Amino acid sequence: MDNKQKNSLMSSMPAASNGFEAFLCIIQEMLGDLLKGIDDYEEKISHLEEKAHAVNSKAILSDIFERREELLFLKLVAIPIEETVVTLKEAMLDELVNTTIYKRTNIRLERVMTLLNHYDNQIGTLLDLNMNLFSYRANEIINALTIFTVLTTPVVVLGALWGMNFDSMPELSMPFGYAFAWLIILFFTFFIYVWLRRKGWLGNKAKPLKTFNKRKGPPGK
């Protein structure tokens, strides 16, 4: 607690009519300090969102987990304060609930918990987005390797067939056997390519993520 908060706390103490209200004054200052931490956290989340849209790398995942740990720490600070306020309400009932100091403290507490829940959902959304992106990239790699394997199947099969050491192989005595082998390989490779193309198993890449300025809003259609 800095000097400004101490002075604010000391100035609000004379308005307290009993020890419970004085205790609520202390809780108010604690919540105010927590709100400052949440404001700093909001800037980190904003930068993380911009970085996630621009880069989409594995480093983003570690940044998301780091922000998540910071959010958990803020929650660990806020939850005991919330329990304390609820306990005071339960113990004093109308005697404390109707006071201005309690209402002000309760409003500030609701603001803190609302922001924490909002950022918790935001972190969850960023984490799900990045996990889906990683899954999509893994599927793209598997798809590319599968297409490469299928397209090279003719040259592998025919090369293995003609590479066998049999005495009677008519293709070996053909005048243009080498050119004939290449024509067969290219024909089947092209045939497989056309077949994959018609099935829609080539291309169809997803469009990259678009970033936008928060002040201007999302890009138009």
Coordinates of C-alpha atoms in Angstrom, one line a residue:
M1 CA 0.0 0.0 0.0
D2 CA 1.5 3.3 -1.1
N3 CA 1.3 6.7 0.7
K4 CA -1.7 7.8 -1.4
Q5 CA -3.7 4.8 -0.4
K6 CA -2.7 5.2 3.2
N7 CA -3.9 8.8 3.2
S8 CA -7.1 7.8 1.5
L9 CA -7.6 5.1 4.2
M10 CA -6.9 7.5 7.0
S11 CA -9.3 10.0 5.6
S12 CA -12.1 7.5 5.4
M13 CA -11.6 6.0 8.8
P14 CA -13.4 8.9 10.7
A15 CA -16.6 8.2 8.8
A16 CA -16.7 4.6 10.2
S17 CA -19.0 4.3 13.2
N18 CA -17.7 1.0 14.4
G19 CA -15.0 -1.6 13.9
F20 CA -16.8 -3.4 11.1
E21 CA -17.1 -0.3 9.0
A22 CA -13.5 0.5 9.6
F23 CA -12.6 -3.0 8.5
L24 CA -14.7 -2.4 5.3
C25 CA -12.6 0.7 4.7
I26 CA -9.5 -1.4 4.7
I27 CA -11.1 -3.9 2.3
Q28 CA -12.1 -1.0 0.0
E29 CA -8.4 0.0 -0.3
M30 CA -7.4 -3.6 -0.9
L31 CA -9.9 -3.8 -3.7
G32 CA -8.7 -0.6 -5.1
D33 CA -5.2 -1.9 -5.2
L34 CA -6.5 -5.1 -6.8
L35 CA -8.3 -3.1 -9.5
K36 CA -5.0 -1.4 -10.4
G37 CA -3.5 -4.9 -10.9
I38 CA -6.4 -5.9 -13.1
D39 CA -5.9 -2.7 -15.2
D40 CA -2.3 -3.7 -15.8
Y41 CA -3.5 -7.3 -16.6
E42 CA -5.9 -5.9 -19.1
E43 CA -3.1 -4.3 -21.1
K44 CA -1.2 -7.6 -21.1
I45 CA -4.2 -9.4 -22.4
S46 CA -4.7 -6.8 -25.2
H47 CA -1.1 -7.2 -26.3
L48 CA -1.4 -11.0 -26.1
E49 CA -4.5 -10.9 -28.4
E50 CA -2.7 -8.7 -31.0
K51 CA 0.3 -11.0 -30.8
A52 CA -1.8 -14.1 -31.2
H53 CA -3.5 -12.8 -34.3
A54 CA -0.2 -11.6 -35.9
V55 CA 2.2 -14.5 -35.0
N56 CA 0.3 -17.7 -34.1
S57 CA 3.4 -19.5 -33.0
K58 CA 4.2 -21.9 -30.2
A59 CA 5.6 -19.0 -28.1
I60 CA 2.1 -17.6 -27.9
L61 CA 1.0 -20.7 -26.0
S62 CA 3.6 -20.1 -23.2
D63 CA 2.5 -16.5 -23.0
I64 CA -1.1 -17.6 -22.6
F65 CA -0.2 -19.9 -19.8
E66 CA 1.8 -17.2 -18.2
R67 CA -1.2 -14.8 -18.3
R68 CA -3.4 -17.6 -17.0
E69 CA -1.1 -18.0 -13.9
E70 CA -1.3 -14.2 -13.3
L71 CA -5.1 -14.4 -13.5
L72 CA -5.2 -17.3 -11.0
F73 CA -3.0 -15.2 -8.6
L74 CA -5.5 -12.3 -8.9
K75 CA -8.4 -14.7 -8.2
L76 CA -6.5 -16.1 -5.1
V77 CA -6.3 -12.6 -3.8
A78 CA -10.0 -11.7 -4.6
I79 CA -11.7 -14.8 -3.4
P80 CA -10.8 -14.4 0.3
I81 CA -11.9 -10.8 0.2
E82 CA -15.2 -11.9 -1.3
E83 CA -15.6 -14.5 1.5
T84 CA -14.9 -11.9 4.1
V85 CA -17.5 -9.5 2.8
V86 CA -20.1 -12.3 2.7
T87 CA -19.2 -13.3 6.2
L88 CA -19.7 -9.8 7.5
K89 CA -23.0 -9.6 5.7
E90 CA -24.1 -12.9 7.3
A91 CA -23.0 -11.8 10.8
M92 CA -24.3 -8.2 10.8
L93 CA -27.3 -8.5 8.4
D94 CA -29.3 -5.3 8.0
E95 CA -27.2 -3.4 10.5
L96 CA -24.3 -3.4 8.1
V97 CA -25.9 -4.1 4.7
N98 CA -27.8 -0.8 4.7
T99 CA -24.7 1.3 5.3
T100 CA -23.1 3.4 2.6
I101 CA -19.6 1.9 3.3
Y102 CA -20.9 -1.6 2.8
K103 CA -22.8 -0.8 -0.5
R104 CA -19.7 0.9 -1.9
T105 CA -17.5 -2.0 -0.9
N106 CA -19.9 -4.5 -2.4
I107 CA -20.1 -2.6 -5.7
R108 CA -16.3 -2.5 -5.9
L109 CA -16.2 -6.2 -5.1
E110 CA -18.7 -7.0 -7.8
R111 CA -16.7 -5.0 -10.3
V112 CA -13.5 -7.0 -9.4
M113 CA -15.2 -10.4 -9.7
T114 CA -16.9 -9.4 -13.0
L115 CA -13.6 -8.4 -14.6
L116 CA -11.8 -11.5 -13.4
N117 CA -14.5 -13.7 -14.8
H118 CA -14.4 -11.8 -18.1
Y119 CA -10.6 -12.2 -18.4
D120 CA -10.9 -15.9 -17.4
N121 CA -13.3 -16.5 -20.4
Q122 CA -11.0 -14.4 -22.6
I123 CA -7.9 -16.5 -21.7
G124 CA -10.0 -19.7 -22.3
T125 CA -11.0 -18.5 -25.7
L126 CA -7.4 -17.7 -26.7
L127 CA -6.2 -21.1 -25.4
D128 CA -8.9 -22.9 -27.4
L129 CA -8.1 -20.9 -30.5
N130 CA -4.4 -21.7 -30.4
M131 CA -5.0 -25.4 -29.7
N132 CA -7.3 -25.5 -32.7
L133 CA -4.7 -23.8 -34.8
F134 CA -2.0 -26.3 -33.8
S135 CA -4.4 -29.2 -34.6
Y136 CA -5.2 -27.6 -38.0
R137 CA -1.5 -27.2 -38.8
A138 CA -0.8 -30.8 -37.8
N139 CA -3.6 -32.0 -40.1
E140 CA -2.1 -29.9 -42.9
I141 CA 1.3 -31.6 -42.4
I142 CA -0.3 -35.0 -42.4
N143 CA -2.3 -34.1 -45.5
A144 CA 0.8 -32.8 -47.4
L145 CA 2.8 -36.0 -46.5
T146 CA -0.1 -38.2 -47.6
I147 CA -0.5 -36.4 -50.9
F148 CA 3.3 -36.6 -51.5
T149 CA 3.2 -40.4 -50.7
V150 CA 0.3 -41.0 -53.0
L151 CA 1.8 -39.0 -55.9
T152 CA 5.1 -40.9 -55.7
T153 CA 3.4 -44.3 -55.5
P154 CA 3.7 -45.0 -59.3
V155 CA 7.4 -44.3 -59.5
V156 CA 8.0 -46.4 -56.3
V157 CA 5.9 -49.3 -57.4
L158 CA 7.1 -49.4 -61.0
G159 CA 10.7 -48.8 -60.0
A160 CA 10.5 -51.7 -57.6
L161 CA 8.9 -53.9 -60.2
W162 CA 11.4 -53.1 -63.0
G163 CA 14.3 -53.3 -60.5
M164 CA 13.7 -57.0 -59.9
N165 CA 16.5 -59.3 -61.3
F166 CA 14.5 -61.7 -63.4
D167 CA 16.0 -63.1 -66.6
S168 CA 12.8 -62.7 -68.7
M169 CA 11.6 -59.1 -68.5
P170 CA 10.3 -57.9 -72.0
E171 CA 10.6 -54.2 -71.1
L172 CA 14.4 -54.4 -70.7
S173 CA 14.8 -55.3 -74.4
M174 CA 12.5 -52.6 -75.7
P175 CA 14.4 -50.0 -77.9
F176 CA 12.5 -47.2 -76.1
G177 CA 12.0 -48.9 -72.8
Y178 CA 13.4 -46.0 -70.7
A179 CA 11.1 -43.5 -72.4
F180 CA 8.2 -45.9 -72.1
A181 CA 8.8 -46.3 -68.3
W182 CA 8.8 -42.5 -67.8
L183 CA 5.5 -42.2 -69.8
I184 CA 3.9 -44.9 -67.7
I185 CA 5.1 -43.2 -64.5
L186 CA 4.0 -39.7 -65.5
F187 CA 0.6 -41.0 -66.8
F188 CA -0.3 -42.7 -63.5
T189 CA 1.1 -39.8 -61.5
F190 CA -1.0 -37.3 -63.5
F191 CA -4.1 -39.6 -63.2
I192 CA -3.8 -39.7 -59.4
Y193 CA -3.3 -36.0 -59.3
V194 CA -6.5 -35.4 -61.3
W195 CA -8.4 -37.8 -59.2
L196 CA -7.3 -36.1 -56.0
R197 CA -8.1 -32.7 -57.5
R198 CA -11.6 -33.8 -58.4
K199 CA -12.2 -35.2 -54.9
G200 CA -11.2 -31.9 -53.5
W201 CA -8.4 -33.3 -51.4
L202 CA -5.8 -30.8 -52.8
G203 CA -5.6 -27.1 -51.8
N204 CA -8.6 -25.8 -49.9
K205 CA -6.4 -23.9 -47.4
A206 CA -8.0 -21.8 -44.8
K207 CA -7.7 -18.1 -45.1
P208 CA -5.2 -16.4 -42.7
L209 CA -6.5 -14.5 -39.7
K210 CA -7.1 -10.9 -40.2
T211 CA -6.1 -8.3 -37.6
F212 CA -8.1 -5.1 -37.0
N213 CA -7.7 -1.9 -35.2
K214 CA -9.8 -1.8 -32.0
R215 CA -10.8 1.8 -32.5
K216 CA -11.9 1.3 -36.1
G217 CA -13.6 -2.0 -35.4
P218 CA -13.5 -5.2 -37.5
P219 CA -12.9 -5.0 -41.2
G220 CA -15.9 -4.6 -43.5
K221 CA -17.2 -7.4 -45.7

